[in-house]
């Protein structure tokens, strides 16, 4: 068996080209505002990449940079103003935030219709109920990669490592909606290697470099690595020990070039979906209002 390396970079580029065509057909410019608080270097890189990718697709991407000492009240005020601004379609506050700011207060403050991260309790609740609206970008990107690779999820055993709000929980909901049998494993789960060996689809989203070893992977499994960890020598590593897992996997994502680029592509898709849901369709043009990246109604 020759394992297939799932090229998220190429797929994301294709999605962005397709998106640019759809954006060019609009009679308005979708507008995304990304807020970055503080000076975390990794977050600064992610935010810059998001703004660049938006611009390349014809989406107006604006970055609001706030000092590390910004108070929670100040940030909530800024979000309130963006919620009220009719020209703004999409709002994203980059995480993690400085300690003085409670992330749950921030995610609750964003208008759910502009919440392109899908972190607002309304959007998270709809997803948990199997009625996805705006879906978190990384899990949506993983689902696209799996679909593109032709992975049959119906009845498949899937194990998701990591129960974060950003990846693990929403991905478990999406896999469940796709009829997989899902185990959401985490730091307190017993015997992770044995759990993982049961997985036909194994997703690692724990933020620990190369935690998943070759012996954890069932022969013929599909392995998705969501981790991006910076090693002491400066290299990037995923949550999966790639070289060890590659020979056992049917398909596997690399780091970098796997899930990472898909996150940004799906953010732009969510931005277009949010813009279309908020703005009236021109006369004679009936796009399905509220249709989102998952094809469900917003
Ligand atoms: N930090 C890491 N991933 C994400 C994400 O998907 N959205 C936001 N807002 N912050 C992040």
Coordinates of C-alpha atoms and ligand atoms in Angstrom, one line a residue:
X1 CA 0.0 0.0 0.0
X2 CA 1.4 3.4 -1.0
X3 CA 0.2 5.9 1.5
X4 CA -1.4 9.0 0.1
X5 CA -0.2 12.3 1.4
X6 CA -3.2 14.6 1.6
X7 CA -2.1 17.9 0.0
X8 CA -4.1 20.6 1.9
X9 CA -2.0 23.3 0.3
X10 CA -3.1 22.4 -3.2
X11 CA -6.7 21.8 -2.2
X12 CA -6.9 25.1 -0.4
X13 CA -5.5 26.9 -3.4
X14 CA -8.2 25.4 -5.6
X15 CA -10.9 26.4 -3.1
X16 CA -9.5 29.9 -3.0
X17 CA -9.5 30.2 -6.8
X18 CA -13.1 29.0 -6.9
X19 CA -14.1 31.4 -4.2
X20 CA -12.4 34.3 -6.0
X21 CA -14.7 33.6 -9.0
X22 CA -17.8 33.6 -6.8
X23 CA -16.7 36.8 -5.1
X24 CA -16.0 38.5 -8.4
X25 CA -19.6 37.8 -9.4
X26 CA -21.0 39.8 -6.5
X27 CA -22.0 43.5 -6.7
X28 CA -20.4 44.2 -3.3
X29 CA -17.2 43.5 -1.5
X30 CA -17.5 41.1 1.4
X31 CA -15.7 42.6 4.4
X32 CA -13.8 40.6 7.1
X33 CA -12.3 42.3 10.2
X34 CA -9.7 40.4 12.1
X35 CA -8.8 41.6 15.6
X36 CA -5.4 40.8 17.0
X37 CA -4.8 41.7 20.7
X38 CA -1.2 41.8 21.8
X39 CA 2.0 40.6 20.1
X40 CA 2.1 36.9 20.1
X41 CA 4.4 36.2 17.1
X42 CA 2.6 33.0 15.9
X43 CA -0.8 34.8 16.0
X44 CA 0.7 37.8 14.1
X45 CA 1.7 35.4 11.3
X46 CA -1.7 33.7 11.2
X47 CA -3.5 37.0 11.1
X48 CA -1.2 38.3 8.3
X49 CA -1.8 35.1 6.3
X50 CA -5.6 35.5 6.7
X51 CA -5.5 39.1 5.5
X52 CA -3.4 38.2 2.5
X53 CA -5.6 35.3 1.5
X54 CA -8.7 37.4 1.8
X55 CA -7.2 40.1 -0.4
X56 CA -6.2 37.5 -3.0
X57 CA -9.8 36.3 -3.2
X58 CA -11.2 39.8 -3.6
X59 CA -12.5 40.0 0.0
X60 CA -11.7 43.2 1.9
X61 CA -9.7 42.0 4.9
X62 CA -8.9 44.5 7.6
X63 CA -6.8 43.9 10.7
X64 CA -7.4 45.8 13.9
X65 CA -4.3 45.6 16.1
X66 CA -4.8 46.3 19.8
X67 CA -2.2 46.6 22.5
X68 CA -1.5 43.7 24.8
X69 CA -2.8 45.8 27.7
X70 CA -6.2 46.3 26.1
X71 CA -9.0 45.7 28.6
X72 CA -11.9 43.3 28.1
X73 CA -14.3 46.2 28.2
X74 CA -12.4 48.0 25.4
X75 CA -12.3 44.9 23.3
X76 CA -16.1 44.3 23.8
X77 CA -16.7 48.0 22.8
X78 CA -14.8 47.5 19.6
X79 CA -16.7 44.3 18.8
X80 CA -20.0 46.1 19.5
X81 CA -19.1 48.8 17.0
X82 CA -18.3 46.2 14.3
X83 CA -21.5 44.3 15.1
X84 CA -23.4 47.6 14.4
X85 CA -21.4 48.5 11.3
X86 CA -23.6 47.4 8.3
X87 CA -20.5 47.3 6.0
X88 CA -18.8 44.6 8.1
X89 CA -19.9 41.0 7.2
X90 CA -17.5 39.0 9.3
X91 CA -15.6 39.4 12.6
X92 CA -12.8 37.2 13.9
X93 CA -10.9 37.7 17.2
X94 CA -7.6 35.8 17.0
X95 CA -7.0 33.4 20.0
X96 CA -5.3 33.1 22.4
X97 CA -6.1 36.4 24.1
X98 CA -4.1 38.1 26.9
X99 CA -4.9 36.6 30.3
X100 CA -6.9 39.6 31.4
X101 CA -9.5 39.0 28.7
X102 CA -12.0 36.1 29.1
X103 CA -12.3 34.4 25.7
X104 CA -15.9 33.3 26.4
X105 CA -17.0 36.9 27.0
X106 CA -15.5 37.7 23.6
X107 CA -17.0 34.9 21.6
X108 CA -20.4 35.7 23.2
X109 CA -20.1 39.3 22.1
X110 CA -19.8 38.7 18.4
X111 CA -23.0 38.9 16.4
X112 CA -23.7 35.2 15.5
X113 CA -24.4 36.3 11.9
X114 CA -20.9 37.7 11.6
X115 CA -19.2 34.9 13.6
X116 CA -17.0 33.4 10.9
X117 CA -15.1 31.4 13.6
X118 CA -18.4 29.6 14.6
X119 CA -17.4 30.0 18.3
X120 CA -20.5 31.9 19.5
X121 CA -22.7 29.7 21.7
X122 CA -25.6 29.9 19.2
X123 CA -23.4 28.6 16.4
X124 CA -21.8 26.0 18.6
X125 CA -25.2 24.9 19.8
X126 CA -26.6 24.6 16.3
X127 CA -23.7 22.4 15.4
X128 CA -24.1 20.3 18.4
X129 CA -27.8 19.8 17.4
X130 CA -26.7 18.7 14.0
X131 CA -28.0 21.9 12.4
X132 CA -24.7 23.5 11.4
X133 CA -24.7 27.2 10.5
X134 CA -21.3 29.0 10.6
X135 CA -18.9 26.1 11.3
X136 CA -15.4 26.5 12.9
X137 CA -12.9 26.8 10.1
X138 CA -10.3 24.1 11.1
X139 CA -12.9 21.3 11.6
X140 CA -14.7 22.4 8.4
X141 CA -11.3 22.2 6.6
X142 CA -10.7 18.7 8.0
X143 CA -14.1 17.6 6.7
X144 CA -13.3 19.0 3.2
X145 CA -9.9 17.2 3.1
X146 CA -11.6 13.9 4.1
X147 CA -14.3 14.4 1.4
X148 CA -11.7 15.3 -1.2
X149 CA -9.8 12.1 -0.3
X150 CA -12.9 10.1 -0.8
X151 CA -12.9 8.8 2.8
X152 CA -16.2 7.0 3.5
X153 CA -17.3 8.1 7.0
X154 CA -20.6 6.3 7.3
X155 CA -20.2 3.7 10.0
X156 CA -16.4 4.4 10.3
X157 CA -14.7 4.4 13.7
X158 CA -13.2 7.9 14.2
X159 CA -11.1 9.0 17.1
X160 CA -10.5 12.7 17.7
X161 CA -7.6 13.5 20.1
X162 CA -8.3 16.8 21.9
X163 CA -11.5 18.4 23.1
X164 CA -10.9 22.0 22.4
X165 CA -13.7 24.5 21.4
X166 CA -11.7 25.4 18.3
X167 CA -11.1 21.9 16.9
X168 CA -11.9 18.7 18.8
X169 CA -15.5 19.3 20.0
X170 CA -16.9 20.8 16.7
X171 CA -15.0 18.2 14.7
X172 CA -16.6 15.4 16.7
X173 CA -20.0 16.9 16.0
X174 CA -19.3 17.1 12.3
X175 CA -18.0 13.5 12.1
X176 CA -21.1 12.4 14.0
X177 CA -23.3 14.2 11.6
X178 CA -21.5 12.4 8.8
X179 CA -22.5 9.0 10.4
X180 CA -19.0 8.1 11.8
X181 CA -18.8 6.4 15.3
X182 CA -16.8 9.0 17.2
X183 CA -14.7 8.8 20.3
X184 CA -13.6 12.2 21.6
X185 CA -10.4 11.4 23.5
X186 CA -8.4 13.8 25.7
X187 CA -5.6 14.2 28.3
X188 CA -7.6 12.2 30.9
X189 CA -8.5 9.3 28.6
X190 CA -7.1 6.0 29.6
X191 CA -4.7 4.1 27.2
X192 CA -4.7 6.5 24.3
X193 CA -2.5 4.2 22.2
X194 CA -5.1 1.4 22.3
X195 CA -8.0 3.8 21.7
X196 CA -6.2 5.3 18.7
X197 CA -5.4 1.8 17.3
X198 CA -9.2 1.3 16.9
X199 CA -9.5 4.3 14.6
X200 CA -10.1 4.1 10.9
X201 CA -9.9 7.9 10.9
X202 CA -7.6 9.4 13.5
X203 CA -7.4 13.1 14.1
X204 CA -4.8 14.6 16.4
X205 CA -5.5 18.1 17.8
X206 CA -3.7 18.3 21.1
X207 CA -0.8 20.7 20.5
X208 CA 1.9 18.3 21.6
X209 CA 4.7 17.7 19.1
X210 CA 4.7 14.2 17.7
X211 CA 2.6 12.7 20.4
X212 CA 1.0 10.1 18.1
X213 CA 3.6 7.4 17.5
X214 CA 3.7 4.8 14.7
X215 CA 2.4 2.1 17.0
X216 CA -0.8 4.1 17.7
X217 CA -1.9 3.9 14.1
X218 CA -4.1 1.1 12.8
X219 CA -2.9 -0.4 9.5
X220 CA -4.8 1.4 6.7
X221 CA -6.0 4.3 8.8
X222 CA -6.5 7.9 7.6
X223 CA -4.5 10.2 9.8
X224 CA -5.2 13.9 10.1
X225 CA -2.7 16.1 11.9
X226 CA -4.1 19.4 13.1
X227 CA -1.0 20.3 15.3
X228 CA 1.5 23.0 14.5
X229 CA 4.2 23.0 17.1
X230 CA 7.5 24.9 17.0
X231 CA 10.4 22.7 18.1
X232 CA 13.4 24.0 20.1
X233 CA 15.5 23.9 16.8
X234 CA 12.9 26.1 15.1
X235 CA 11.4 23.4 12.9
X236 CA 7.6 22.9 12.7
X237 CA 6.2 19.6 13.8
X238 CA 2.6 18.3 14.0
X239 CA 1.0 16.3 16.7
X240 CA 1.8 13.1 14.7
X241 CA 5.2 11.5 14.3
X242 CA 4.9 11.7 10.5
X243 CA 7.8 9.4 9.5
X244 CA 6.7 6.6 11.9
X245 CA 3.0 6.8 11.0
X246 CA 3.3 7.2 7.2
X247 CA 4.0 3.5 6.4
X248 CA 1.0 2.4 8.4
X249 CA -1.5 4.9 7.0
X250 CA -3.7 4.8 4.0
X251 CA -3.6 8.5 3.9
X252 CA -2.0 11.2 6.1
X253 CA -1.7 15.0 6.2
X254 CA 1.7 16.6 6.3
X255 CA 2.7 19.6 8.6
X256 CA 3.0 22.1 7.2
X257 CA 0.9 21.9 4.1
X258 CA -2.0 19.8 5.4
X259 CA -4.8 21.2 7.6
X260 CA -3.3 24.6 8.1
X261 CA -4.0 26.1 4.6
X262 CA -7.5 24.6 4.7
X263 CA -8.4 26.6 7.8
X264 CA -7.8 29.9 6.0
X265 CA -9.7 28.7 2.9
X266 CA -12.7 27.8 5.0
X267 CA -12.5 31.1 6.8
X268 CA -12.9 32.8 3.5
X269 CA -15.8 30.5 2.6
X270 CA -17.5 31.4 5.9
X271 CA -17.0 35.1 5.1
X272 CA -18.7 34.7 1.8
X273 CA -21.5 32.7 3.4
X274 CA -22.0 35.4 6.1
X275 CA -22.0 38.2 3.5
X276 CA -24.5 36.4 1.3
X277 CA -26.8 35.6 4.2
X278 CA -26.7 39.3 5.4
X279 CA -27.2 41.0 2.1
X280 CA -30.2 41.0 -0.2
X281 CA -29.8 39.2 -3.5
X282 CA -30.0 41.5 -6.5
X283 CA -33.2 41.5 -8.6
X284 CA -33.6 38.3 -10.6
X285 CA -30.7 36.5 -8.8
X286 CA -31.9 34.0 -6.3
X287 CA -29.1 32.6 -4.3
X288 CA -30.3 30.5 -1.5
X289 CA -30.1 33.0 1.4
X290 CA -28.2 31.7 4.4
X291 CA -26.6 28.8 2.7
X292 CA -23.2 28.0 4.3
X293 CA -20.1 26.1 3.6
X294 CA -21.8 22.9 4.7
X295 CA -24.8 23.4 2.5
X296 CA -27.0 23.8 5.5
X297 CA -29.1 26.9 6.3
X298 CA -27.5 29.6 8.5
Ligands
LIG1 N1 -6.3 30.4 17.1 C1 -5.9 29.2 16.6 N2 -6.9 28.8 15.7 C2 -7.8 29.8 15.7 C3 -9.0 29.9 14.9 O1 -9.5 29.0 14.2 N3 -9.7 31.1 15.2 C4 -9.3 32.0 16.0 N4 -10.0 33.1 16.2 N5 -8.2 31.9 16.7 C5 -7.4 30.8 16.5

